[in-house]
Amino acid sequence: MLIVLTGLLIPLISYLAYKAGTKPDFLPINCVLFGYSCPHDIPVQGYYDEKYKSIYDLFLQNFKNGLEVGAGLSVYVDGQQVVDLYGGWKDPKTKIPYTNDTLQMVFSSTKFLNAIIVAQLVEQGLLSYEERIATYWPEFAQGDKEN
């Protein structure tokens, strides 16, 4: 009997330890282990062009899978906005919804976009890498800095 129990318990404990150790950051442990108290009724607002409904579905699934707490997403195609979504929670404990006015910390996540934009402007002849920043942004030169 002990061998049978051990043969059942070891795989079960291993499975539970694996699930607990690999759970997404924003998913309750009881959802991961037992399938209850999983996120539902997640508020998502905004709009999307029907051709891009799959983006809405993926956006919502991110919350259900515990990969996001609150987020916003905007997608442009050929200069036209086709998706503008925001959802989840600003504060999951108090259930304050994430809205289009919720401030988001982005840290350095936009540096690569700025670099691409500057490179395109240089390519178009509108900026030069050799020119001082103050040439384009005079206020930047305050406090004895020019570049």
Coordinates of N, CA and C in Angstrom, one line a residue, residues 6-147:
T6 N 3.2 6.1 -2.5 CA 4.4 6.8 -2.9 C 4.4 7.0 -4.4
G7 N 4.0 5.9 -5.1 CA 4.0 6.0 -6.6 C 3.0 7.0 -7.1
L8 N 2.0 7.3 -6.3 CA 1.0 8.3 -6.7 C 1.4 9.7 -6.2
L9 N 1.9 9.8 -5.0 CA 2.2 11.1 -4.4 C 3.4 11.8 -5.0
I10 N 4.4 11.1 -5.3 CA 5.6 11.7 -5.8 C 5.3 12.4 -7.1
P11 N 4.7 11.8 -8.1 CA 4.3 12.5 -9.4 C 3.4 13.7 -9.1
L12 N 2.4 13.5 -8.2 CA 1.5 14.6 -7.9 C 2.2 15.8 -7.3
I13 N 3.1 15.5 -6.3 CA 3.8 16.6 -5.6 C 4.8 17.2 -6.6
S14 N 5.4 16.4 -7.5 CA 6.3 17.0 -8.5 C 5.5 17.9 -9.4
Y15 N 4.3 17.5 -9.9 CA 3.5 18.3 -10.8 C 3.1 19.6 -10.1
L16 N 2.6 19.5 -8.9 CA 2.2 20.7 -8.2 C 3.4 21.7 -7.9
A17 N 4.5 21.1 -7.6 CA 5.7 22.0 -7.4 C 6.1 22.6 -8.8
Y18 N 6.0 21.9 -9.8 CA 6.3 22.4 -11.2 C 5.4 23.6 -11.5
K19 N 4.1 23.3 -11.3 CA 3.1 24.3 -11.7 C 3.2 25.6 -10.8
A20 N 3.5 25.4 -9.5 CA 3.7 26.5 -8.6 C 5.0 27.3 -9.0
G21 N 6.0 26.6 -9.4 CA 7.3 27.3 -9.7 C 7.3 28.0 -11.1
T22 N 6.4 27.6 -11.9 CA 6.3 28.2 -13.3 C 5.1 29.0 -13.5
K23 N 4.4 29.4 -12.5 CA 3.1 30.1 -12.6 C 3.4 31.5 -13.1
P24 N 2.6 32.1 -14.0 CA 2.7 33.5 -14.4 C 2.7 34.4 -13.2
D25 N 3.3 35.6 -13.3 CA 3.4 36.5 -12.2 C 2.0 37.0 -11.6
F26 N 1.0 37.1 -12.5 CA -0.2 37.7 -12.0 C -1.4 36.8 -12.0
L27 N -1.1 35.5 -11.8 CA -2.1 34.5 -11.7 C -2.1 33.9 -10.3
P28 N -3.3 33.9 -9.6 CA -3.3 33.3 -8.3 C -2.9 31.9 -8.3
I29 N -2.2 31.5 -7.2 CA -1.6 30.1 -7.1 C -2.8 29.1 -7.2
N30 N -3.9 29.4 -6.5 CA -5.0 28.4 -6.5 C -5.6 28.3 -7.9
C31 N -5.5 29.2 -8.7 CA -6.0 29.1 -10.1 C -5.0 28.2 -10.9
V32 N -3.7 28.3 -10.7 CA -2.7 27.5 -11.4 C -2.9 26.0 -10.9
L33 N -3.0 25.8 -9.6 CA -3.0 24.5 -9.1 C -4.3 23.8 -9.2
F34 N -5.4 24.5 -8.9 CA -6.7 23.8 -8.8 C -7.8 24.3 -9.7
G35 N -7.4 25.4 -10.5 CA -8.4 25.9 -11.5 C -9.5 26.7 -10.9
Y36 N -9.4 27.2 -9.7 CA -10.5 28.1 -9.2 C -9.9 29.4 -8.8
S37 N -10.7 30.5 -8.7 CA -10.3 31.9 -8.5 C -9.5 32.4 -9.6
C38 N -9.7 31.9 -10.8 CA -9.0 32.4 -12.0 C -9.6 33.7 -12.4
P39 N -8.8 34.5 -13.1 CA -9.4 35.8 -13.5 C -10.5 35.7 -14.5
H40 N -11.6 36.4 -14.2 CA -12.7 36.5 -15.2 C -13.3 37.9 -15.0
D41 N -14.3 38.2 -15.8 CA -14.9 39.5 -15.8 C -13.8 40.6 -15.8
I42 N -12.8 40.5 -16.7 CA -11.8 41.4 -16.8 C -12.3 42.6 -17.6
P43 N -12.2 43.8 -17.1 CA -12.7 45.0 -17.9 C -11.8 45.3 -19.0
V44 N -12.3 45.3 -20.2 CA -11.6 45.8 -21.4 C -12.4 46.8 -22.1
Q45 N -11.9 48.0 -22.4 CA -12.6 49.0 -23.1 C -11.8 49.4 -24.3
G46 N -12.5 50.3 -25.1 CA -11.8 50.8 -26.3 C -12.5 50.3 -27.5
Y47 N -11.8 50.2 -28.6 CA -12.4 49.7 -29.9 C -11.4 49.0 -30.7
Y48 N -11.9 48.3 -31.7 CA -11.0 47.6 -32.7 C -11.8 47.4 -33.9
D49 N -11.1 47.5 -35.1 CA -11.7 47.2 -36.4 C -12.0 45.7 -36.4
E50 N -13.1 45.3 -36.9 CA -13.5 43.9 -36.8 C -12.4 43.0 -37.5
K51 N -11.7 43.5 -38.4 CA -10.6 42.7 -39.1 C -9.5 42.3 -38.1
Y52 N -9.5 43.1 -37.0 CA -8.4 42.9 -36.0 C -9.0 42.3 -34.6
K53 N -10.1 41.6 -34.7 CA -10.7 41.0 -33.5 C -9.7 40.1 -32.8
S54 N -8.8 39.4 -33.6 CA -7.9 38.4 -33.0 C -6.9 39.2 -32.1
I55 N -6.6 40.4 -32.3 CA -5.8 41.2 -31.4 C -6.5 41.4 -30.1
Y56 N -7.8 41.8 -30.2 CA -8.6 41.9 -29.0 C -8.6 40.6 -28.2
D57 N -8.8 39.5 -28.9 CA -8.8 38.2 -28.2 C -7.5 37.9 -27.5
L58 N -6.4 38.2 -28.1 CA -5.1 38.0 -27.5 C -4.8 38.9 -26.3
F59 N -5.3 40.2 -26.5 CA -5.2 41.1 -25.4 C -5.9 40.6 -24.2
L60 N -7.1 40.2 -24.3 CA -7.9 39.7 -23.2 C -7.3 38.4 -22.6
Q61 N -6.8 37.5 -23.5 CA -6.2 36.3 -23.1 C -4.9 36.5 -22.2
N62 N -4.2 37.6 -22.5 CA -3.0 38.0 -21.7 C -3.4 38.1 -20.2
F63 N -4.6 38.7 -19.9 CA -5.0 38.9 -18.6 C -5.4 37.6 -18.0
K64 N -6.2 36.8 -18.7 CA -6.7 35.5 -18.2 C -5.5 34.5 -17.9
N65 N -4.4 34.7 -18.7 CA -3.3 33.8 -18.5 C -2.3 34.3 -17.4
G66 N -2.7 35.5 -16.8 CA -1.8 36.0 -15.8 C -0.6 36.7 -16.2
L67 N -0.5 37.1 -17.5 CA 0.7 37.8 -18.0 C 0.6 39.3 -17.9
E68 N -0.5 39.8 -17.6 CA -0.7 41.3 -17.4 C -1.7 41.5 -16.3
V69 N -1.5 42.7 -15.6 CA -2.5 43.1 -14.7 C -3.4 44.2 -15.3
G70 N -2.7 45.2 -15.9 CA -3.4 46.3 -16.6 C -2.5 46.7 -17.8
A71 N -3.2 47.1 -18.9 CA -2.4 47.4 -20.1 C -3.2 48.2 -21.0
G72 N -2.5 48.9 -21.9 CA -3.2 49.6 -23.1 C -2.4 49.2 -24.3
L73 N -3.2 49.2 -25.4 CA -2.6 48.8 -26.7 C -3.2 49.6 -27.8
S74 N -2.4 50.2 -28.6 CA -2.9 51.0 -29.8 C -2.1 50.5 -31.0
V75 N -2.9 50.2 -32.1 CA -2.2 49.7 -33.3 C -2.7 50.6 -34.5
Y76 N -1.7 51.0 -35.3 CA -2.0 51.8 -36.5 C -1.5 51.0 -37.7
V77 N -2.4 51.0 -38.7 CA -2.0 50.4 -40.0 C -2.2 51.4 -41.1
D78 N -1.1 51.7 -41.8 CA -1.2 52.7 -42.9 C -1.7 54.0 -42.4
G79 N -1.3 54.4 -41.2 CA -1.6 55.7 -40.6 C -3.0 55.8 -40.0
Q80 N -3.8 54.7 -40.0 CA -5.1 54.7 -39.4 C -5.1 53.8 -38.2
Q81 N -5.7 54.3 -37.1 CA -5.8 53.5 -35.9 C -6.8 52.5 -36.1
V82 N -6.4 51.2 -35.9 CA -7.3 50.1 -36.1 C -7.6 49.4 -34.8
V83 N -6.8 49.6 -33.7 CA -7.0 49.1 -32.4 C -6.7 50.1 -31.4
D84 N -7.5 50.3 -30.4 CA -7.2 51.1 -29.2 C -7.9 50.5 -28.0
L85 N -7.2 49.7 -27.3 CA -7.7 48.9 -26.2 C -7.0 49.3 -24.9
Y86 N -7.7 49.2 -23.8 CA -7.1 49.3 -22.5 C -8.0 48.4 -21.6
G87 N -7.3 47.8 -20.6 CA -8.1 46.9 -19.8 C -7.3 46.4 -18.6
G88 N -8.0 45.5 -17.8 CA -7.4 45.0 -16.6 C -7.6 45.9 -15.5
W89 N -6.6 45.9 -14.6 CA -6.7 46.6 -13.3 C -5.6 47.6 -13.1
K90 N -5.9 48.8 -12.7 CA -4.9 49.7 -12.2 C -4.3 49.2 -10.9
D91 N -5.3 48.7 -10.1 CA -4.9 48.1 -8.8 C -5.8 46.9 -8.6
P92 N -5.2 45.7 -8.7 CA -6.0 44.5 -8.7 C -6.6 44.2 -7.3
K93 N -6.0 44.7 -6.2 CA -6.5 44.5 -4.9 C -7.9 45.2 -4.7
T94 N -7.9 46.5 -5.1 CA -9.1 47.3 -4.9 C -10.0 47.3 -6.1
K95 N -9.6 46.5 -7.2 CA -10.4 46.4 -8.4 C -10.6 47.7 -9.1
I96 N -9.7 48.6 -9.0 CA -9.7 49.9 -9.8 C -9.3 49.6 -11.2
P97 N -10.2 49.8 -12.2 CA -10.0 49.4 -13.6 C -8.8 50.3 -14.2
Y98 N -8.1 49.7 -15.1 CA -7.1 50.3 -15.9 C -7.9 51.0 -17.0
T99 N -7.7 52.4 -17.1 CA -8.4 53.1 -18.2 C -7.5 53.8 -19.1
N100 N -8.0 54.5 -20.1 CA -7.2 55.2 -21.1 C -6.4 56.4 -20.4
D101 N -6.8 56.7 -19.2 CA -6.1 57.8 -18.4 C -5.1 57.3 -17.4
T102 N -5.0 55.9 -17.3 CA -4.0 55.4 -16.3 C -2.6 55.6 -16.7
L103 N -1.8 56.2 -15.8 CA -0.4 56.4 -16.1 C 0.4 55.1 -16.1
Q104 N 1.3 55.0 -17.0 CA 2.1 53.7 -17.1 C 3.6 54.0 -17.0
M105 N 4.3 53.3 -16.2 CA 5.7 53.4 -16.1 C 6.3 52.7 -17.3
V106 N 7.1 53.3 -18.1 CA 7.7 52.7 -19.3 C 9.2 52.6 -19.2
F107 N 9.8 53.2 -18.2 CA 11.3 53.1 -18.0 C 12.0 53.4 -19.3
S108 N 12.8 52.5 -19.8 CA 13.6 52.8 -21.0 C 13.1 52.1 -22.3
S109 N 11.8 51.7 -22.2 CA 11.3 50.8 -23.3 C 11.1 51.6 -24.6
T110 N 11.2 52.9 -24.6 CA 11.0 53.6 -25.9 C 12.3 54.1 -26.5
K111 N 13.5 53.8 -25.9 CA 14.7 54.3 -26.4 C 15.0 53.8 -27.8
F112 N 14.6 52.5 -28.1 CA 14.9 52.0 -29.4 C 14.0 52.7 -30.5
L113 N 12.8 53.1 -30.1 CA 11.9 53.8 -31.0 C 12.5 55.2 -31.3
N114 N 13.0 55.8 -30.3 CA 13.6 57.2 -30.5 C 14.8 57.0 -31.4
A115 N 15.6 56.0 -31.3 CA 16.8 55.8 -32.1 C 16.4 55.6 -33.6
I116 N 15.3 54.8 -33.8 CA 14.8 54.6 -35.1 C 14.3 55.9 -35.8
I117 N 13.6 56.7 -35.0 CA 13.0 57.9 -35.5 C 14.2 58.9 -35.9
V118 N 15.2 59.0 -35.0 CA 16.3 59.9 -35.3 C 17.0 59.4 -36.5
A119 N 17.2 58.1 -36.7 CA 17.9 57.6 -37.8 C 17.1 57.9 -39.1
Q120 N 15.8 57.8 -39.1 CA 15.0 58.1 -40.2 C 15.1 59.6 -40.6
L121 N 15.1 60.5 -39.5 CA 15.2 61.9 -39.8 C 16.5 62.3 -40.4
V122 N 17.6 61.6 -39.9 CA 18.9 61.8 -40.5 C 18.9 61.4 -41.9
E123 N 18.4 60.2 -42.2 CA 18.3 59.7 -43.6 C 17.6 60.7 -44.5
Q124 N 16.5 61.4 -44.0 CA 15.7 62.3 -44.8 C 16.4 63.7 -44.8
G125 N 17.5 63.8 -44.2 CA 18.3 65.1 -44.2 C 17.7 66.2 -43.3
L126 N 16.8 65.8 -42.4 CA 16.2 66.7 -41.5 C 17.0 66.9 -40.2
L127 N 17.8 66.0 -39.8 CA 18.7 66.0 -38.7 C 20.1 65.6 -39.1
S128 N 21.1 66.0 -38.3 CA 22.5 65.6 -38.6 C 23.1 65.1 -37.2
Y129 N 23.8 64.0 -37.3 CA 24.4 63.4 -36.1 C 25.5 64.4 -35.6
E130 N 26.1 65.2 -36.5 CA 27.2 66.0 -36.2 C 26.7 67.4 -35.5
E131 N 25.5 67.7 -35.7 CA 25.0 69.0 -35.2 C 24.7 68.9 -33.7
R132 N 24.8 70.0 -33.0 CA 24.5 70.0 -31.6 C 23.0 69.9 -31.4
I133 N 22.6 69.3 -30.3 CA 21.1 69.2 -30.0 C 20.5 70.6 -29.9
A134 N 21.2 71.5 -29.3 CA 20.7 72.9 -29.2 C 20.3 73.6 -30.5
T135 N 20.8 73.1 -31.6 CA 20.5 73.6 -32.9 C 19.0 73.3 -33.2
Y136 N 18.5 72.2 -32.8 CA 17.1 71.8 -33.0 C 16.2 72.1 -31.8
W137 N 16.8 72.2 -30.6 CA 16.1 72.4 -29.4 C 16.8 73.4 -28.5
P138 N 16.6 74.7 -28.8 CA 17.4 75.7 -28.1 C 17.3 75.7 -26.6
E139 N 16.2 75.3 -26.1 CA 16.0 75.3 -24.6 C 16.9 74.3 -24.0
F140 N 17.3 73.3 -24.7 CA 18.2 72.2 -24.2 C 19.5 72.8 -23.8
A141 N 20.0 73.9 -24.4 CA 21.3 74.5 -24.1 C 21.4 75.2 -22.8
Q142 N 20.3 75.3 -22.1 CA 20.3 76.0 -20.8 C 21.2 75.3 -19.8
G143 N 21.8 76.0 -18.9 CA 22.7 75.4 -17.9 C 24.0 74.9 -18.5
D144 N 24.6 75.6 -19.5 CA 25.9 75.3 -20.1 C 25.9 74.0 -20.8
K145 N 24.8 73.5 -21.3 CA 24.9 72.3 -22.0 C 24.4 72.5 -23.4
E146 N 25.0 71.9 -24.4 CA 24.6 72.1 -25.8 C 24.3 70.8 -26.5
N147 N 24.9 69.7 -25.9 CA 24.8 68.5 -26.6 C 24.5 67.3 -25.7

